[in-house]
Amino acid sequence: MFGFVTSTSSPLGLRFSSFHSNTITCFHHVSSGKNQFGGTCRTANGAPARLGSRRLAPPRVLRTLNCSTMDLTAPVTSSGNNSIGDHSAQGRLTPLVPILMGSKADKKHCDQIAAACHRFGLATEMHVLSAHKVPTRLLEVVGRLEADPRPKVYISVAGRSNALSGLLDGSVASPVIACPPPSDAFGGADIFSSLRMPGGIAPVVSLDPGNAALTAAKILGIHDPLVRDRVRAFQKANRDRLYVDDAEVATSAYLADIQAAARENNVLVSTDGVLSALVQQHAGTWRKKQGKVRDQFYSDAAKHMILVTTDRQSAFDRVLAAVPFKGAVLNLVSAWWFRRTEHIVPNHLIAVPHPNVTIAKRCDPFPIEFVVRGYATGSTSTSLWKNYERGVREYCGIKLPDNLHKNQKLWMNLVTPTTKEDIGDALISRQEIIDRGLMSAVDFDACAAYALRLFEYGQQVASEHGLILVDTKYEFGRDADGQICLIDEIHTPDSSRYWLATSYEERIASGKEPENIDKEILRLWYRDHCDPYKDEKLPEAPLELVTELSRRYIQLYEMITWDKFDLRLSTPSELQQALGPWFSGQGAKANFTMSSP
């Protein structure tokens, strides 16, 4: 049985109704000399189902649509779909942009317009028509197009004496955009044939193919939220591109300094020599624990711990290289995010007395890393995509659907926990964590909820700064008061994967990898040149790669914080001076304020 669900009005004042899957027959009628449209639909048993507010007779059958077999969710990806009432979502008529050219010589120009229209989800249909040579044919085609119920905006492409745009605009109620092809003839004077129209004839003129399509999309988007969303996405991509270009230009000026630091080995790889005097001075009080990237100093008598973020670059559970300025970037980016996520969950941050140093509350860490993923991607053995590629369909207790594609956005953000090991973190499910007594159900669920909220907030901020936060890891612990706190780091290029938002869709559509701005370029280089999991000795990363990685880390810092990174290399004595009060227990009494990264 056929039934209407909702009814909406098109930009042209026509009335359309959404429908349940069934078979219907559509009719149209062109009123003699008025180019008015009215329509009737009939159900499979012949009962009338009205599309318009008027019933026009006699209707002419145009097409029988088997709605039960139509793909009502497929996006428009190509031009030339002449189906009357073409649907891309249930109850929605895909807007149409007829592109009418005066000569086949204008086809290349029209192809550019069509390609731009498709990016906004608009269907296109091209015709070669001449207002001078065969005006009756032009009116015949326009009459058929006007009978098509799809909302539409016409784009006319004609130069020299542009009669096409004027005749077209005077024959239709829909908007007309004139986009004449580029020409050097007549010193550009022929453009006036598109600009100077008689009264009552009002095509809009846009000389750029992309802008003509954008104008059409903005008009059609007034009543079509899907098109409107694509216009907004396009505008955002333009803004994002400026953020990226600005950061790339700014950080390119740093390359000489970065390369000099790498060549001269001006990197903080170990705290042994730098802080040895302080450690010896407080021997028996402070102890050191060295991680892959951070050196931790803690004392049973202190409520705080000292975290020094080095320039060591780790991946595949081992240190791969030393990257200039990387430690400062990680520490300052983390501090920036810690300050801006306190409304979601408390964190361990107390102070940042030095670009590479965080003073943090001592917390008892949970033995689980909370990895949150928004996309099907990754290159490590624990990544979602590598496991999915091997046929895994239950990942960390989550059932994965078939037909996922690499780098596509997941249907929702997923919490995929791993154990916290010195070598080789292992994937684990919520139930396994509880069964093994690693965390209680209450604690796990609380941390998982915090992780999702942090990730959603991080994605929102990243999006506003021209980035996509793809995935990340969080660590949590309990402080002396029993409160759950976020610890370690947050949304750094070491713990997170970032892509450039402006090129994501285009690169995915063309089968390319997204542009990343994290340590993925180093991961991929090592995967191409060795087995980083099994080879005992690894090749040394090229200087150019290390330099570019450092520049990208700094670029990420500047894109996230919208602040200029300080390239000045600190001296060992400055680090000692910054940490001395915290080793002696006087740090909390000193007038330390966190730097404003």
Coordinates of C-alpha atoms in Angstrom, one line a residue:
M1 CA 0.0 0.0 0.0
F2 CA 1.3 3.4 -1.0
G3 CA 1.3 6.3 1.6
F4 CA 2.7 9.8 1.8
V5 CA 4.7 10.5 5.0
T6 CA 5.7 14.2 4.8
S7 CA 5.2 17.1 2.4
T8 CA 7.7 19.8 1.6
S9 CA 7.8 22.8 -0.8
S10 CA 10.6 23.3 -3.4
P11 CA 12.3 26.6 -4.1
L12 CA 10.0 26.9 -7.1
G13 CA 6.8 26.7 -5.0
L14 CA 6.2 23.1 -6.1
R15 CA 5.0 20.6 -3.5
F16 CA 6.6 17.2 -3.1
S17 CA 5.9 14.4 -0.8
S18 CA 8.2 11.7 0.6
F19 CA 7.1 8.1 0.2
H20 CA 7.5 4.5 1.5
S21 CA 9.1 2.0 -0.8
N22 CA 6.6 0.8 -3.4
T23 CA 5.9 1.1 -7.1
I24 CA 4.5 4.4 -8.3
T25 CA 3.9 6.0 -11.7
C26 CA 4.7 9.7 -12.1
F27 CA 3.1 12.0 -14.6
H28 CA 3.8 15.6 -15.7
H29 CA 2.0 18.2 -17.6
V30 CA 3.3 21.3 -19.3
S31 CA 0.7 23.9 -19.5
S32 CA 0.6 25.4 -23.0
G33 CA 2.7 28.6 -23.2
K34 CA 3.1 28.9 -19.4
N35 CA 5.7 26.3 -18.6
Q36 CA 3.8 25.4 -15.4
F37 CA 4.3 22.1 -13.7
G38 CA 1.7 20.0 -11.9
G39 CA 2.0 16.3 -11.1
T40 CA 0.1 13.2 -10.1
C41 CA 1.4 9.9 -8.8
R42 CA -0.5 6.7 -8.9
T43 CA 0.0 3.7 -6.7
A44 CA 0.6 0.2 -8.1
N45 CA -3.2 -0.4 -8.1
G46 CA -3.9 2.8 -10.0
A47 CA -5.2 5.0 -7.1
P48 CA -4.3 8.6 -7.5
A49 CA -1.6 10.1 -5.2
R50 CA -1.2 13.8 -5.8
L51 CA 2.2 15.5 -5.9
G52 CA 0.9 19.0 -6.4
S53 CA -1.8 21.1 -5.0
R54 CA -3.7 21.0 -8.3
R55 CA -4.6 18.1 -10.5
L56 CA -3.9 18.9 -14.1
A57 CA -5.4 17.0 -17.0
P58 CA -4.6 15.3 -19.1
P59 CA -1.4 14.0 -17.5
R60 CA 1.2 12.3 -19.6
V61 CA 3.0 9.2 -18.2
L62 CA 6.8 9.8 -18.1
R63 CA 8.3 7.1 -16.0
T64 CA 7.4 4.2 -13.7
L65 CA 9.6 4.0 -10.7
N66 CA 10.1 0.9 -8.7
C67 CA 10.7 2.5 -5.3
S68 CA 11.4 -0.7 -3.6
T69 CA 14.6 -1.2 -5.6
M70 CA 15.8 2.4 -5.8
D71 CA 18.9 3.4 -3.9
L72 CA 17.6 6.4 -2.0
T73 CA 20.8 7.1 -0.2
A74 CA 23.4 7.1 -3.0
P75 CA 25.1 10.4 -3.5
V76 CA 25.2 12.1 -6.9
T77 CA 28.6 11.3 -8.4
S78 CA 28.1 11.9 -12.1
S79 CA 26.2 14.1 -14.5
G80 CA 23.6 13.3 -17.1
N81 CA 21.0 11.5 -14.9
N82 CA 17.8 12.3 -16.7
S83 CA 15.4 10.5 -14.4
I84 CA 12.4 12.5 -13.6
G85 CA 12.3 13.0 -9.8
D86 CA 15.8 11.6 -9.2
H87 CA 16.1 10.8 -5.5
S88 CA 19.2 10.7 -3.4
A89 CA 17.5 10.3 -0.1
Q90 CA 14.1 9.2 0.9
G91 CA 11.6 12.0 0.1
R92 CA 14.3 14.3 -1.3
L93 CA 14.6 15.3 -5.0
T94 CA 18.2 15.8 -5.9
P95 CA 18.7 19.4 -7.2
L96 CA 19.5 19.7 -10.9
V97 CA 21.8 22.1 -12.7
P98 CA 21.2 22.1 -16.4
I99 CA 24.3 23.4 -18.2
L100 CA 23.4 24.9 -21.6
M101 CA 26.2 25.8 -23.9
G102 CA 26.1 27.7 -27.2
S103 CA 28.8 25.6 -28.8
K104 CA 30.6 22.3 -28.3
A105 CA 33.8 24.3 -28.1
D106 CA 32.6 25.3 -24.7
K107 CA 32.5 21.7 -23.4
K108 CA 35.8 21.9 -21.4
H109 CA 34.5 25.0 -19.6
C110 CA 31.2 23.2 -18.9
D111 CA 33.0 20.2 -17.6
Q112 CA 34.7 22.4 -15.0
I113 CA 31.3 23.7 -13.9
A114 CA 29.8 20.2 -13.7
A115 CA 32.7 18.9 -11.6
A116 CA 32.2 21.7 -9.2
C117 CA 28.5 21.1 -9.1
H118 CA 29.0 17.4 -8.2
R119 CA 31.1 18.4 -5.2
F120 CA 28.0 20.1 -3.8
G121 CA 25.9 17.0 -4.5
L122 CA 24.1 18.5 -7.5
A123 CA 23.1 16.6 -10.6
T124 CA 23.9 18.1 -13.9
E125 CA 22.7 17.8 -17.5
M126 CA 24.4 19.3 -20.5
H127 CA 23.0 20.5 -23.8
V128 CA 24.4 22.3 -26.8
L129 CA 21.7 24.9 -27.8
S130 CA 21.8 28.2 -29.7
A131 CA 19.5 31.1 -29.2
H132 CA 20.5 32.5 -32.5
K133 CA 20.5 29.5 -34.8
V134 CA 17.7 27.2 -33.4
P135 CA 15.7 29.1 -30.7
T136 CA 12.8 26.7 -31.1
R137 CA 15.0 23.8 -30.1
L138 CA 16.2 25.7 -27.0
L139 CA 12.6 26.3 -25.9
E140 CA 11.7 22.7 -26.5
V141 CA 14.5 21.4 -24.3
V142 CA 13.8 24.1 -21.6
G143 CA 10.2 23.0 -21.6
R144 CA 11.2 19.4 -20.8
L145 CA 13.6 20.6 -18.1
E146 CA 10.9 22.8 -16.6
A147 CA 8.6 19.8 -16.4
D148 CA 11.2 17.9 -14.3
P149 CA 10.1 18.2 -10.6
R150 CA 13.6 18.6 -9.3
P151 CA 14.6 22.0 -7.9
K152 CA 17.0 23.6 -10.4
V153 CA 19.2 26.4 -11.3
Y154 CA 20.3 26.9 -14.9
I155 CA 23.9 27.8 -16.0
S156 CA 24.3 29.2 -19.5
V157 CA 27.6 29.2 -21.2
A158 CA 27.9 31.5 -24.2
G159 CA 30.2 34.3 -25.3
R160 CA 30.3 37.0 -27.9
S161 CA 26.6 38.0 -28.4
N162 CA 25.2 36.2 -25.4
A163 CA 21.5 35.7 -26.4
L164 CA 21.4 32.3 -24.8
S165 CA 21.3 33.7 -21.2
G166 CA 18.7 36.3 -22.0
L167 CA 16.3 34.0 -23.9
L168 CA 16.7 31.3 -21.2
D169 CA 16.1 33.7 -18.3
G170 CA 13.0 35.0 -20.0
S171 CA 11.6 31.5 -20.4
V172 CA 12.0 30.0 -16.9
A173 CA 11.1 30.9 -13.4
S174 CA 14.2 29.3 -12.0
P175 CA 17.4 31.3 -11.5
V176 CA 19.8 31.5 -14.4
I177 CA 23.6 32.0 -14.0
A178 CA 25.6 33.2 -17.0
C179 CA 29.1 31.9 -17.1
P180 CA 30.6 32.9 -20.4
P181 CA 33.8 31.1 -21.5
P182 CA 37.1 33.0 -21.2
S183 CA 38.0 34.8 -24.4
D184 CA 40.7 37.3 -25.4
A185 CA 38.6 38.5 -28.4
F186 CA 37.4 42.0 -28.6
G187 CA 39.6 43.0 -25.7
G188 CA 37.0 41.4 -23.3
A189 CA 34.3 43.7 -24.5
D190 CA 32.0 40.7 -25.3
I191 CA 31.4 40.3 -21.6
F192 CA 29.0 43.2 -21.8
S193 CA 26.6 41.0 -23.8
S194 CA 26.2 39.0 -20.6
L195 CA 26.0 42.0 -18.3
R196 CA 23.8 44.4 -20.2
M197 CA 20.4 42.8 -20.3
P198 CA 17.0 44.5 -21.0
G199 CA 14.6 45.1 -18.1
G200 CA 12.9 42.0 -16.8
I201 CA 15.8 39.8 -17.9
A202 CA 18.1 39.1 -14.9
P203 CA 20.6 36.3 -15.2
V204 CA 23.4 36.4 -12.6
V205 CA 26.9 36.6 -14.2
S206 CA 29.8 34.6 -12.8
L207 CA 33.0 34.3 -14.8
D208 CA 34.6 31.5 -12.8
P209 CA 33.3 28.0 -13.4
G210 CA 33.7 27.1 -9.7
N211 CA 32.0 30.3 -8.5
A212 CA 29.1 29.6 -10.9
A213 CA 28.6 26.2 -9.3
L214 CA 28.9 27.7 -5.8
T215 CA 26.3 30.3 -6.6
A216 CA 23.9 27.6 -7.9
A217 CA 24.6 25.5 -4.7
K218 CA 23.9 28.5 -2.4
I219 CA 20.6 29.1 -4.2
L220 CA 19.5 25.5 -4.1
G221 CA 20.8 25.2 -0.5
I222 CA 18.2 27.6 0.7
H223 CA 15.7 24.8 0.8
D224 CA 18.0 21.8 0.7
P225 CA 19.9 21.1 3.9
L226 CA 22.2 18.5 2.3
V227 CA 23.4 21.0 -0.3
R228 CA 23.6 23.7 2.3
D229 CA 25.8 21.5 4.5
R230 CA 28.1 20.9 1.5
V231 CA 28.4 24.6 0.8
R232 CA 29.4 25.1 4.5
A233 CA 31.9 22.3 4.2
F234 CA 33.4 23.9 1.1
Q235 CA 33.7 27.3 2.9
K236 CA 35.2 25.6 5.9
A237 CA 37.8 23.9 3.6
N238 CA 38.7 27.3 2.2
R239 CA 39.3 28.6 5.7
D240 CA 41.2 25.5 6.7
R241 CA 43.4 25.8 3.7
L242 CA 44.4 29.3 4.9
Y243 CA 45.3 27.9 8.3
V244 CA 47.4 25.2 6.8
D245 CA 49.1 27.5 4.2
D246 CA 49.9 30.0 6.9
A247 CA 51.4 27.4 9.2
E248 CA 53.4 25.8 6.4
V249 CA 54.8 29.1 5.2
A250 CA 55.7 30.2 8.8
T251 CA 57.3 26.9 9.7
S252 CA 59.2 26.6 6.4
A253 CA 61.3 29.5 7.7
Y254 CA 62.4 27.3 10.6
L255 CA 64.0 24.6 8.4
A256 CA 67.5 26.0 8.6
D257 CA 67.4 26.2 12.4
I258 CA 65.9 22.7 12.7
Q259 CA 68.5 21.2 10.4
A260 CA 71.4 22.9 12.3
A261 CA 70.1 21.6 15.6
A262 CA 69.9 18.1 14.1
R263 CA 73.4 18.2 12.6
E264 CA 74.9 19.6 15.8
N265 CA 73.0 17.1 17.9
N266 CA 71.4 19.9 19.9
V267 CA 68.6 17.6 21.1
L268 CA 67.5 16.5 24.6
V269 CA 67.9 12.8 24.4
S270 CA 68.8 12.0 28.0
T271 CA 68.5 13.8 31.3
D272 CA 71.4 11.9 32.8
G273 CA 74.1 14.5 32.1
V274 CA 71.8 17.5 32.4
L275 CA 70.2 16.7 35.7
S276 CA 72.9 14.5 37.3
A277 CA 74.0 17.2 39.7
L278 CA 70.4 17.7 41.0
V279 CA 69.8 13.9 41.2
Q280 CA 73.1 13.4 43.2
Q281 CA 72.3 16.4 45.4
H282 CA 69.0 14.7 46.4
A283 CA 70.2 11.1 46.2
G284 CA 68.1 8.8 48.2
T285 CA 65.1 11.1 47.9
W286 CA 64.3 11.3 44.2
R287 CA 64.2 8.4 41.9
K288 CA 64.1 8.3 38.1
K289 CA 62.0 6.2 35.8
Q290 CA 62.8 6.4 32.1
G291 CA 60.1 5.9 29.5
K292 CA 60.3 5.8 25.8
V293 CA 60.0 9.6 25.6
R294 CA 59.6 11.0 29.1
D295 CA 61.9 10.8 32.1
Q296 CA 60.0 10.7 35.4
F297 CA 61.4 11.9 38.7
Y298 CA 59.4 11.0 41.9
S299 CA 59.9 11.0 45.6
D300 CA 57.9 9.3 48.3
A301 CA 58.0 12.5 50.3
A302 CA 56.5 14.7 47.5
K303 CA 53.0 14.9 46.3
H304 CA 54.2 16.0 42.9
M305 CA 56.3 14.3 40.2
I306 CA 58.6 15.9 37.6
L307 CA 58.1 14.9 33.9
V308 CA 60.8 15.8 31.4
T309 CA 59.7 15.3 27.8
T310 CA 62.8 14.6 25.7
D311 CA 63.3 14.7 21.9
R312 CA 63.4 10.9 21.7
Q313 CA 61.0 9.7 18.9
S314 CA 59.4 6.4 19.6
A315 CA 57.2 4.0 17.5
F316 CA 56.8 0.3 17.3
D317 CA 57.7 0.1 21.0
R318 CA 61.3 1.4 20.5
V319 CA 63.1 4.7 20.1
L320 CA 63.7 5.5 16.4
A321 CA 65.3 8.9 16.3
A322 CA 66.0 12.2 18.1
V323 CA 63.9 15.1 16.7
P324 CA 64.8 18.7 17.5
F325 CA 62.3 20.7 19.5
K326 CA 59.9 17.7 19.6
G327 CA 60.0 17.4 23.4
A328 CA 59.0 21.0 23.8
V329 CA 56.2 20.7 21.3
L330 CA 54.7 17.6 23.0
N331 CA 54.9 19.2 26.5
L332 CA 53.4 22.6 25.4
V333 CA 50.7 21.0 23.3
S334 CA 49.7 18.8 26.2
A335 CA 49.7 21.7 28.6
W336 CA 47.5 23.7 26.2
W337 CA 44.9 20.8 26.0
F338 CA 45.1 20.1 29.8
R339 CA 44.1 23.7 30.5
R340 CA 41.2 23.5 28.1
T341 CA 39.7 20.2 29.1
E342 CA 39.5 20.7 32.9
H343 CA 35.7 21.2 32.5
I344 CA 35.5 17.5 31.3
V345 CA 37.8 15.7 33.7
P346 CA 40.4 16.8 36.3
N347 CA 44.0 16.3 35.3
H348 CA 47.4 16.0 36.9
L349 CA 48.9 19.3 35.7
I350 CA 50.4 21.6 38.3
A351 CA 52.9 23.8 36.5
V352 CA 55.1 24.1 33.4
P353 CA 58.4 25.8 34.6
H354 CA 60.3 24.9 31.4
P355 CA 59.2 24.1 27.8
N356 CA 60.2 20.5 28.2
V357 CA 58.9 20.0 31.8
T358 CA 55.6 19.3 33.5
I359 CA 55.1 19.3 37.2
A360 CA 52.2 16.9 37.9
K361 CA 50.2 15.5 40.7
R362 CA 51.2 12.0 41.7
C363 CA 48.5 9.6 40.7
D364 CA 48.1 5.8 40.9
P365 CA 47.7 5.0 37.2
F366 CA 45.2 2.4 35.8
P367 CA 47.0 -0.3 33.8
I368 CA 44.9 0.4 30.7
E369 CA 45.4 2.8 27.8
F370 CA 42.1 4.2 26.5
V371 CA 42.5 4.4 22.7
V372 CA 39.6 6.3 20.9
R373 CA 39.3 5.9 17.2
G374 CA 37.2 7.9 14.8
Y375 CA 38.5 6.4 11.5
A376 CA 39.4 3.0 10.1
T377 CA 43.1 3.5 9.8
G378 CA 46.5 2.7 11.3
S379 CA 49.8 1.1 10.5
T380 CA 50.8 -0.7 13.7
S381 CA 50.0 -4.2 14.7
T382 CA 47.3 -3.1 17.2
S383 CA 45.6 -0.6 14.8
L384 CA 42.0 -1.1 13.8
W385 CA 42.7 -1.1 10.0
K386 CA 45.6 -3.6 10.2
N387 CA 43.4 -6.0 12.2
Y388 CA 40.4 -5.5 9.9
E389 CA 42.6 -6.1 6.9
R390 CA 43.5 -9.5 8.3
G391 CA 39.9 -10.4 8.6
V392 CA 39.3 -9.5 12.3
R393 CA 35.6 -8.5 12.7
E394 CA 35.5 -8.4 16.5
Y395 CA 38.0 -5.8 17.8
C396 CA 38.4 -5.1 21.5
G397 CA 34.9 -6.6 22.0
I398 CA 33.3 -4.5 19.3
K399 CA 31.7 -6.1 16.3
L400 CA 32.9 -4.5 13.1
P401 CA 30.7 -4.4 10.0
D402 CA 31.8 -5.7 6.6
N403 CA 32.8 -3.3 3.8
L404 CA 34.8 -0.8 5.8
H405 CA 37.3 1.1 3.7
K406 CA 40.7 2.3 4.8
N407 CA 40.7 5.8 6.2
Q408 CA 36.9 6.2 6.2
K409 CA 35.1 7.8 9.1
L410 CA 33.6 5.2 11.5
W411 CA 29.9 5.2 12.2
M412 CA 30.8 6.4 15.8
N413 CA 33.8 7.0 17.9
L414 CA 35.1 3.7 19.4
V415 CA 36.9 3.1 22.7
T416 CA 39.4 0.3 22.0
P417 CA 41.5 -0.3 25.1
T418 CA 45.0 -1.8 25.3
T419 CA 47.0 -3.1 28.1
K420 CA 49.9 -0.9 29.2
E421 CA 53.2 -2.8 28.7
D422 CA 56.8 -1.8 28.4
I423 CA 57.0 -3.8 25.2
G424 CA 54.0 -4.6 23.0
D425 CA 50.7 -3.2 24.2
A426 CA 47.9 -5.8 23.7
L427 CA 44.3 -5.2 22.6
I428 CA 41.8 -6.1 25.2
S429 CA 38.0 -5.8 25.7
R430 CA 36.1 -4.3 28.5
Q431 CA 34.9 -7.7 29.7
E432 CA 38.5 -9.0 29.8
I433 CA 39.7 -6.0 31.7
I434 CA 37.0 -6.6 34.4
D435 CA 37.4 -10.4 34.4
R436 CA 41.2 -10.0 34.9
G437 CA 40.7 -7.5 37.7
L438 CA 42.6 -4.8 35.9
M439 CA 39.8 -2.3 36.5
S440 CA 36.4 -2.4 38.1
A441 CA 33.4 -2.0 35.8
V442 CA 32.6 1.3 37.4
D443 CA 36.1 2.7 37.0
F444 CA 36.4 1.5 33.4
D445 CA 33.0 2.9 32.4
A446 CA 33.9 6.3 34.0
C447 CA 37.2 6.5 32.2
A448 CA 35.7 5.4 28.9
A449 CA 33.0 8.1 29.2
Y450 CA 35.7 10.7 29.9
A451 CA 37.7 9.4 27.0
L452 CA 34.8 9.8 24.6
R453 CA 34.0 13.3 25.8
L454 CA 37.6 14.4 25.6
F455 CA 37.9 13.0 22.0
E456 CA 34.7 14.7 20.9
Y457 CA 35.9 18.0 22.3
G458 CA 39.3 17.4 20.7
Q459 CA 37.7 16.7 17.3
Q460 CA 35.6 19.9 17.6
V461 CA 38.6 22.1 18.4
A462 CA 40.8 20.4 15.7
S463 CA 38.0 20.9 13.2
E464 CA 37.9 24.7 14.0
H465 CA 41.7 24.8 13.4
G466 CA 41.7 23.0 10.0
L467 CA 42.6 19.6 11.4
I468 CA 41.0 16.1 11.8
L469 CA 41.7 14.4 15.1
V470 CA 41.7 10.8 13.8
D471 CA 42.5 8.8 16.9
T472 CA 44.3 9.2 20.2
K473 CA 45.1 7.5 23.5
Y474 CA 44.3 8.6 27.1
E475 CA 45.7 7.4 30.4
F476 CA 43.9 7.9 33.7
G477 CA 44.9 7.5 37.3
R478 CA 43.5 8.1 40.8
D479 CA 45.0 10.9 42.9
A480 CA 45.6 11.0 46.7
D481 CA 41.9 12.1 47.2
G482 CA 40.6 9.1 45.2
Q483 CA 39.6 11.3 42.3
I484 CA 40.0 10.0 38.7
C485 CA 42.4 12.3 36.8
L486 CA 43.7 12.5 33.2
I487 CA 47.5 11.9 33.3
D488 CA 50.5 11.5 31.0
E489 CA 49.7 13.6 27.8
I490 CA 46.7 14.6 25.7
H491 CA 46.2 15.2 22.0
T492 CA 49.9 15.4 21.1
P493 CA 51.3 14.3 17.7
D494 CA 52.9 11.4 19.6
S495 CA 49.7 10.1 21.2
S496 CA 47.3 11.1 18.4
R497 CA 46.9 11.0 14.7
Y498 CA 46.1 14.2 12.9
W499 CA 45.1 14.8 9.3
L500 CA 44.7 18.0 7.3
A501 CA 40.9 18.5 7.0
T502 CA 41.1 20.6 3.8
S503 CA 42.3 17.8 1.6
Y504 CA 40.8 14.7 3.3
E505 CA 37.7 14.2 1.1
E506 CA 39.5 14.9 -2.2
R507 CA 42.4 12.5 -1.4
I508 CA 40.1 9.7 -0.2
A509 CA 38.0 10.1 -3.3
S510 CA 41.2 9.7 -5.5
G511 CA 42.5 6.7 -3.5
K512 CA 45.3 8.6 -1.8
E513 CA 46.4 8.6 1.8
P514 CA 45.3 11.6 3.9
E515 CA 47.8 14.3 4.6
N516 CA 49.1 13.6 8.1
I517 CA 50.8 15.9 10.5
D518 CA 52.1 13.5 13.1
K519 CA 54.8 10.9 13.4
E520 CA 53.1 8.7 10.7
I521 CA 55.7 9.7 8.1
L522 CA 58.5 8.3 10.3
R523 CA 56.5 5.1 10.9
L524 CA 55.9 4.6 7.2
W525 CA 59.5 5.2 6.3
Y526 CA 60.7 2.5 8.8
R527 CA 58.0 0.1 7.6
D528 CA 59.3 0.6 4.0
H529 CA 63.0 0.1 4.9
C530 CA 63.0 -2.6 7.6
D531 CA 60.9 -4.7 9.9
P532 CA 60.7 -2.4 12.9
Y533 CA 59.2 -5.1 15.1
K534 CA 61.8 -7.8 14.4
D535 CA 65.0 -6.3 13.1
E536 CA 67.6 -5.9 15.9
K537 CA 69.3 -3.0 14.3
L538 CA 67.4 -0.3 12.5
P539 CA 68.6 2.1 9.7
E540 CA 69.1 5.7 10.7
A541 CA 66.4 8.0 9.5
P542 CA 67.5 10.5 6.9
L543 CA 68.3 14.1 8.1
E544 CA 65.7 15.5 5.7
L545 CA 63.0 13.2 7.2
V546 CA 63.9 14.1 10.7
T547 CA 63.9 17.8 9.8
E548 CA 60.5 17.6 8.1
L549 CA 59.1 15.7 11.1
S550 CA 60.3 18.4 13.4
R551 CA 58.8 21.1 11.2
R552 CA 55.4 19.2 11.1
Y553 CA 55.4 19.0 14.9
I554 CA 56.0 22.7 15.1
Q555 CA 53.3 23.3 12.5
L556 CA 50.8 21.3 14.5
Y557 CA 51.7 23.3 17.6
E558 CA 51.0 26.6 15.8
M559 CA 47.8 25.3 14.1
I560 CA 46.4 24.1 17.4
T561 CA 47.5 27.0 19.7
W562 CA 47.5 29.8 17.0
D563 CA 50.7 30.9 18.7
K564 CA 54.3 31.2 17.4
F565 CA 56.6 28.5 18.6
D566 CA 59.8 29.7 20.4
L567 CA 62.8 28.2 18.5
R568 CA 65.3 29.3 21.1
L569 CA 67.2 26.2 22.4
S570 CA 67.4 26.2 26.1
T571 CA 70.6 25.4 27.9
P572 CA 71.3 22.7 30.4
S573 CA 71.7 25.3 33.1
E574 CA 68.2 26.8 32.4
L575 CA 66.7 23.3 32.8
Q576 CA 68.5 22.8 36.1
Q577 CA 67.5 26.2 37.3
A578 CA 63.8 25.5 36.4
L579 CA 63.8 22.2 38.2
G580 CA 65.9 23.0 41.2
P581 CA 63.1 24.3 43.4
W582 CA 60.9 21.3 42.6
F583 CA 63.6 18.9 43.6
S584 CA 64.2 20.7 46.8
G585 CA 60.5 20.9 47.6
Q586 CA 60.3 24.7 47.3
G587 CA 58.6 24.7 43.8
A588 CA 55.1 24.9 45.1
K589 CA 56.1 28.0 47.2
A590 CA 57.8 29.7 44.3
N591 CA 55.9 32.1 42.1
F592 CA 55.6 29.7 39.2
T593 CA 53.0 30.3 36.6
M594 CA 52.4 27.9 33.7
S595 CA 53.6 29.2 30.4
S596 CA 50.8 30.1 28.0
P597 CA 51.3 27.8 25.1

